[in-house]
Short mmCIF file of C-alpha atoms and ligand atoms in Angstrom, two decimals:
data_model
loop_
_atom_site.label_atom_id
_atom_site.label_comp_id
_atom_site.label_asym_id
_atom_site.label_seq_id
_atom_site.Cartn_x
_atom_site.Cartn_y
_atom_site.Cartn_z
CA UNK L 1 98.87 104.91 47.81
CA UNK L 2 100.09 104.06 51.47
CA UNK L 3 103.79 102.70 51.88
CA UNK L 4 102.05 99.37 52.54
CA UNK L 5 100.04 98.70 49.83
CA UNK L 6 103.08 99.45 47.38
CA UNK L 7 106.31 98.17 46.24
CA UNK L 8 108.53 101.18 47.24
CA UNK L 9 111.86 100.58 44.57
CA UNK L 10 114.94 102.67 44.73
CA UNK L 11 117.14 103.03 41.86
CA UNK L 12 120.69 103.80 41.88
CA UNK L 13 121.42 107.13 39.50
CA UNK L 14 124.27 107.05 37.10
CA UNK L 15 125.01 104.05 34.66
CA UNK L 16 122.85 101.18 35.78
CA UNK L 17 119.76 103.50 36.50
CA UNK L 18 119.39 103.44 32.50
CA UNK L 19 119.81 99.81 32.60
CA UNK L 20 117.15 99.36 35.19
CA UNK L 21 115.22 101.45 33.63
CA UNK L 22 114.81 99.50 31.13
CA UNK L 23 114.42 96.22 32.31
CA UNK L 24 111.53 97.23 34.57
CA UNK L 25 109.68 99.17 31.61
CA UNK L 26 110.43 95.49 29.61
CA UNK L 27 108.29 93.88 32.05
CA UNK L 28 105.69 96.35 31.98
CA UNK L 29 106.18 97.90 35.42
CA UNK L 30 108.38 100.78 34.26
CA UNK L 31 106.23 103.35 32.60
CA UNK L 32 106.81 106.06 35.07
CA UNK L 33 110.37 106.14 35.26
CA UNK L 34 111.42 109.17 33.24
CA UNK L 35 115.12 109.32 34.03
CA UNK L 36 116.01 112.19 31.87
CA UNK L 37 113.48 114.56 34.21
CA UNK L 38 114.55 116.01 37.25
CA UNK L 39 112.24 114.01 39.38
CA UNK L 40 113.42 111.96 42.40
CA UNK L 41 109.78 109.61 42.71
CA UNK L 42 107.87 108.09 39.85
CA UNK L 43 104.68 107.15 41.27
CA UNK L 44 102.68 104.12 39.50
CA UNK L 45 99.35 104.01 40.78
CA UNK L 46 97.93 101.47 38.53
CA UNK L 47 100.57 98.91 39.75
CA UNK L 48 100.85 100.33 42.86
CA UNK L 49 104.74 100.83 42.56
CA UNK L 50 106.96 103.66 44.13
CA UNK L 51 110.19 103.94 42.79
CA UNK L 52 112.89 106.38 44.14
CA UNK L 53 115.92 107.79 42.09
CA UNK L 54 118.93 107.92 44.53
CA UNK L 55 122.86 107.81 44.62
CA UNK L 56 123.96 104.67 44.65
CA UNK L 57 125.41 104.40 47.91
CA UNK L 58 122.11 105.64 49.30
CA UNK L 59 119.84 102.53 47.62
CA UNK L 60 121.50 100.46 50.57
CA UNK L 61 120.50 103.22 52.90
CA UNK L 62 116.53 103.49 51.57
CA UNK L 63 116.46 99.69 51.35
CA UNK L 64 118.51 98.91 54.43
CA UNK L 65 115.74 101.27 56.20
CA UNK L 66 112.93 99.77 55.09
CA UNK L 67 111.91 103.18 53.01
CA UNK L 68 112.69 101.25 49.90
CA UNK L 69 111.49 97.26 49.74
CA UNK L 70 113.71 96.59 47.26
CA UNK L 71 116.99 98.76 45.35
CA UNK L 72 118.80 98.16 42.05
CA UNK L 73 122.28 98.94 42.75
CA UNK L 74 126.39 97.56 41.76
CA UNK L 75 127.45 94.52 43.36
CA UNK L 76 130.51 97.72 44.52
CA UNK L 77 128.36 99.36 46.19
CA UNK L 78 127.23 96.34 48.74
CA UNK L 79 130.49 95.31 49.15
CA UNK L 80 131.92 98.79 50.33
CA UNK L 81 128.88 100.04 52.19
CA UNK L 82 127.95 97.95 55.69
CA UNK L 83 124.75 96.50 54.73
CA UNK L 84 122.00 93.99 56.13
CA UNK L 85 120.35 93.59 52.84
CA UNK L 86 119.30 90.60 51.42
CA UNK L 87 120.74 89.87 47.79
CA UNK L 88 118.08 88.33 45.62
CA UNK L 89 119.19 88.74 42.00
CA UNK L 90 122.22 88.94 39.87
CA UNK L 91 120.10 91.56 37.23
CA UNK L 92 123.34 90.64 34.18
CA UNK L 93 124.19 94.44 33.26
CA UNK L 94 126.40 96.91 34.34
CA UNK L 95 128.95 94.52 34.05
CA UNK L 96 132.75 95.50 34.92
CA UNK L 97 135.89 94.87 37.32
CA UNK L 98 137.61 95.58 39.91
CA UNK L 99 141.61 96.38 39.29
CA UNK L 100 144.70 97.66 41.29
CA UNK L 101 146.30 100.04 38.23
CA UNK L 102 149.14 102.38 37.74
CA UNK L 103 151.67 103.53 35.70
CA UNK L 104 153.90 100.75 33.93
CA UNK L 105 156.24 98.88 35.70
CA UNK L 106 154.57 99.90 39.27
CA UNK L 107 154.96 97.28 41.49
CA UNK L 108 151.82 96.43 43.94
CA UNK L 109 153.39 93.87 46.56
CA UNK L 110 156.39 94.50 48.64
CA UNK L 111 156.48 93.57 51.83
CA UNK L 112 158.52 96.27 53.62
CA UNK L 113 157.26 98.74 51.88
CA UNK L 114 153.93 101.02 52.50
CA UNK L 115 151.89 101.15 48.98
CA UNK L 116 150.10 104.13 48.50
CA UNK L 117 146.41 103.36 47.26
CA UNK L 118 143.93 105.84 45.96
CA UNK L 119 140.54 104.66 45.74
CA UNK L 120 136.97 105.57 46.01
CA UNK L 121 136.20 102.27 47.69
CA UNK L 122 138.18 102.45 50.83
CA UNK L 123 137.03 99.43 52.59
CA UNK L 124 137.18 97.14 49.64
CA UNK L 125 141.20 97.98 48.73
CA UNK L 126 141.65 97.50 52.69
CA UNK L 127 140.22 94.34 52.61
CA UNK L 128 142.05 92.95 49.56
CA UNK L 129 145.38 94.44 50.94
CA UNK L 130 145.34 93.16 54.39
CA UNK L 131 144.35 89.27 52.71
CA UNK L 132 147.63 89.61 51.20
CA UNK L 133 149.27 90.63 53.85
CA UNK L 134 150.87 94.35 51.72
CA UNK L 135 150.42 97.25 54.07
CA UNK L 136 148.63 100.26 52.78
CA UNK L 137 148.22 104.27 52.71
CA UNK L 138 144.75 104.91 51.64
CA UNK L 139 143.72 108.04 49.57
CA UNK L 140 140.17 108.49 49.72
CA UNK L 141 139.03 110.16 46.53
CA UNK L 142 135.73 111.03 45.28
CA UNK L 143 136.46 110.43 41.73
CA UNK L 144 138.77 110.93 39.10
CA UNK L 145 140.64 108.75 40.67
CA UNK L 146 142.85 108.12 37.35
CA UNK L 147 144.48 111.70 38.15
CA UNK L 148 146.12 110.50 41.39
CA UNK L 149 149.32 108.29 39.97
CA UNK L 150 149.86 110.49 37.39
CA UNK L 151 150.59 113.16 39.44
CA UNK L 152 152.05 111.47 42.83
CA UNK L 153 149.51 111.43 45.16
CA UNK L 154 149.57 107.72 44.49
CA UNK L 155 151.35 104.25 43.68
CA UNK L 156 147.93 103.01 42.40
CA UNK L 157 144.52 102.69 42.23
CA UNK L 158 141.62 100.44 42.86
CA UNK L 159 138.79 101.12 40.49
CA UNK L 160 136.18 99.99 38.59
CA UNK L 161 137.20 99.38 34.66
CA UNK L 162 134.41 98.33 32.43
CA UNK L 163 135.92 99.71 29.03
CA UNK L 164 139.50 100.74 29.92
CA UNK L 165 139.05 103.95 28.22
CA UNK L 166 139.95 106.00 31.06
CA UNK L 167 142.74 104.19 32.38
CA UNK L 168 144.35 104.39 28.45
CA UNK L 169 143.37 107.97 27.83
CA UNK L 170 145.60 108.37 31.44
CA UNK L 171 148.68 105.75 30.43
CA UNK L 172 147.78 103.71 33.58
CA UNK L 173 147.56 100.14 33.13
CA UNK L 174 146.18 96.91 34.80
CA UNK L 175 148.08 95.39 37.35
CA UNK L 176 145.78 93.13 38.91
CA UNK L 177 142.10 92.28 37.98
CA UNK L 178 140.25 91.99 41.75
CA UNK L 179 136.72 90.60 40.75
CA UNK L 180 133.99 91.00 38.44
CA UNK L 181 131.14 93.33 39.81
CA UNK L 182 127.18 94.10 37.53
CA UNK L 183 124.55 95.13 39.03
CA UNK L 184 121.77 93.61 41.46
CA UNK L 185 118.73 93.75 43.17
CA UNK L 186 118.66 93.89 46.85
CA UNK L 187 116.05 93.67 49.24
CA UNK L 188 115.20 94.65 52.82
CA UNK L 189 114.78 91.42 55.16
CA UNK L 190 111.96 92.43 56.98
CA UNK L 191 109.77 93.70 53.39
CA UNK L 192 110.84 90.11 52.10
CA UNK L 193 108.65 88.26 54.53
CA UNK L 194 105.93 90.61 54.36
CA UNK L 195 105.72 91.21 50.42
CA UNK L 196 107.06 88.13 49.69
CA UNK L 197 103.97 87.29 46.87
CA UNK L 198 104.58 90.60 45.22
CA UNK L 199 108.90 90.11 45.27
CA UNK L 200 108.79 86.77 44.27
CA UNK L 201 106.18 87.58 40.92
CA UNK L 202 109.06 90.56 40.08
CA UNK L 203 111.70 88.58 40.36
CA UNK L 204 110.41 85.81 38.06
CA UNK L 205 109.33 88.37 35.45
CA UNK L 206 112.67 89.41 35.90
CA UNK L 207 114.38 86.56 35.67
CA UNK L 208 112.19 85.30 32.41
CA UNK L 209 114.07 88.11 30.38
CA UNK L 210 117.66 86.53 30.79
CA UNK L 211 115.94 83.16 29.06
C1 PRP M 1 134.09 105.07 36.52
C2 PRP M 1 135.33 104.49 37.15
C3 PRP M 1 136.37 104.76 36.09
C4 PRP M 1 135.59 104.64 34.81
C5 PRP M 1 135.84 103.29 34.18
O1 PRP M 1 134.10 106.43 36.73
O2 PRP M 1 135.61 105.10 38.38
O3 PRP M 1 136.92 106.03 36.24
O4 PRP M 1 134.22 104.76 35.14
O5 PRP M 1 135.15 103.16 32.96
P1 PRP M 1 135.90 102.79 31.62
O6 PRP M 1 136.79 101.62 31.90
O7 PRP M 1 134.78 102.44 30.66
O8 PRP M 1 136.68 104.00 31.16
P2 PRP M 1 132.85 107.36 36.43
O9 PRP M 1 132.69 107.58 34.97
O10 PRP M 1 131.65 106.77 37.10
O11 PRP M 1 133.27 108.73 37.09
P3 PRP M 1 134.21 109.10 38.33
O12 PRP M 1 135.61 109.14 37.81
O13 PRP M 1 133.73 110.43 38.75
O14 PRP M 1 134.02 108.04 39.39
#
């Protein structure tokens, strides 16, 4: 199966990798997607689709590329990563928001005053800070980012909360909601124009299972 001849699909690991899992075996494309294996390419010859089972911050990478026509990946993950993607779908799961959190009574905006942020998404809590004008020390964690008020490496946090579980297990609460983030489907430019029969028949099956 030549890269041409295929739809080459990259799928972010982690949470919404189950989602899109299932969604593309609901519309019949998804039998070779075995998740649970410790394969990184599920190869389906009979509809002549290639997916590949990456990190989420790489899907813009593969798609962005052109190795990957299209990615499943968080609406997080396109707004922190430089991207030239195209956006095509909102796919409805993986639903959760962004929040500035801490302990109680933490205050977020003074103006004099340098707030100390800890945050996997470094570009995103810049961006929101400097729109309102409240200077900033980033902390650039890789996770667990919950630990870092509770034991002074931070005022607060920006994070994703789509429960709250982990910000009550920690005593943090919400300060500020940010924006509401699920998952979608992007798509490189270039593969749009020249696949566009093939895209546009995916995304209408894949639209057809919201109704
Ligand atoms: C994410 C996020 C929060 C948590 C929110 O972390 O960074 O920590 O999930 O989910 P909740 O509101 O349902 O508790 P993840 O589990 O991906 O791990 P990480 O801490 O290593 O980023």
């Amino acid at each position: 199966m030549s890269k041409i001849d295929c739809l080459n699909i990259a799928i972010s690991k982690g949470r919404i990798g189950k989602d899109a899992s299932k969604i593309f075996k609901r519309i019949g494309l998804g039998d070779s997607i075995d998740i649970d294996s410790r394969k990184l390419i599920f190869k389906d010859k009979q509809n002549k689709i290639n997916y590949v089972y990456v990190k989420p911050l790489d899907v813009i990478t593969y798609v962005q590329n052109g190795v990957s026509d299209l990615g499943v990946v968080g609406k997080d993950i396109i707004l922190e990563k430089d991207n030239d993607v195209y956006e095509i779908l909102d796919l409805g799961f993986g639903k959760c928001k962004f929040a500035i959190a801490g302990m109680k009574d933490q205050k977020i905006y003074c103006k004099d005053e340098l707030l100390r942020v800890a945050t996997t998404y470094p570009n995103i809590a810049k961006k929101y800070f400097d729109e309102r004008e409240q200077k900033i020390q980033l902390i650039k964690l890789n996770g667990s980012v919950e630990l870092a008020p509770l034991v002074g490496l931070s005022d607060v946090i920006v994070d994703l909360v789509e429960t709250g579980n982990t910000l009550r297990a920690n005593g943090l609460e919400i300060m500020e909601e940010m924006f509401d983030i699920s998952a979608r489907l992007i798509c490189n430019r270039i593969s749009y124009r020249f696949k566009y029969t093939r895209i546009a028949k995916l995304v209408e099956s894949l639209k057809e299972l919201e109704n």
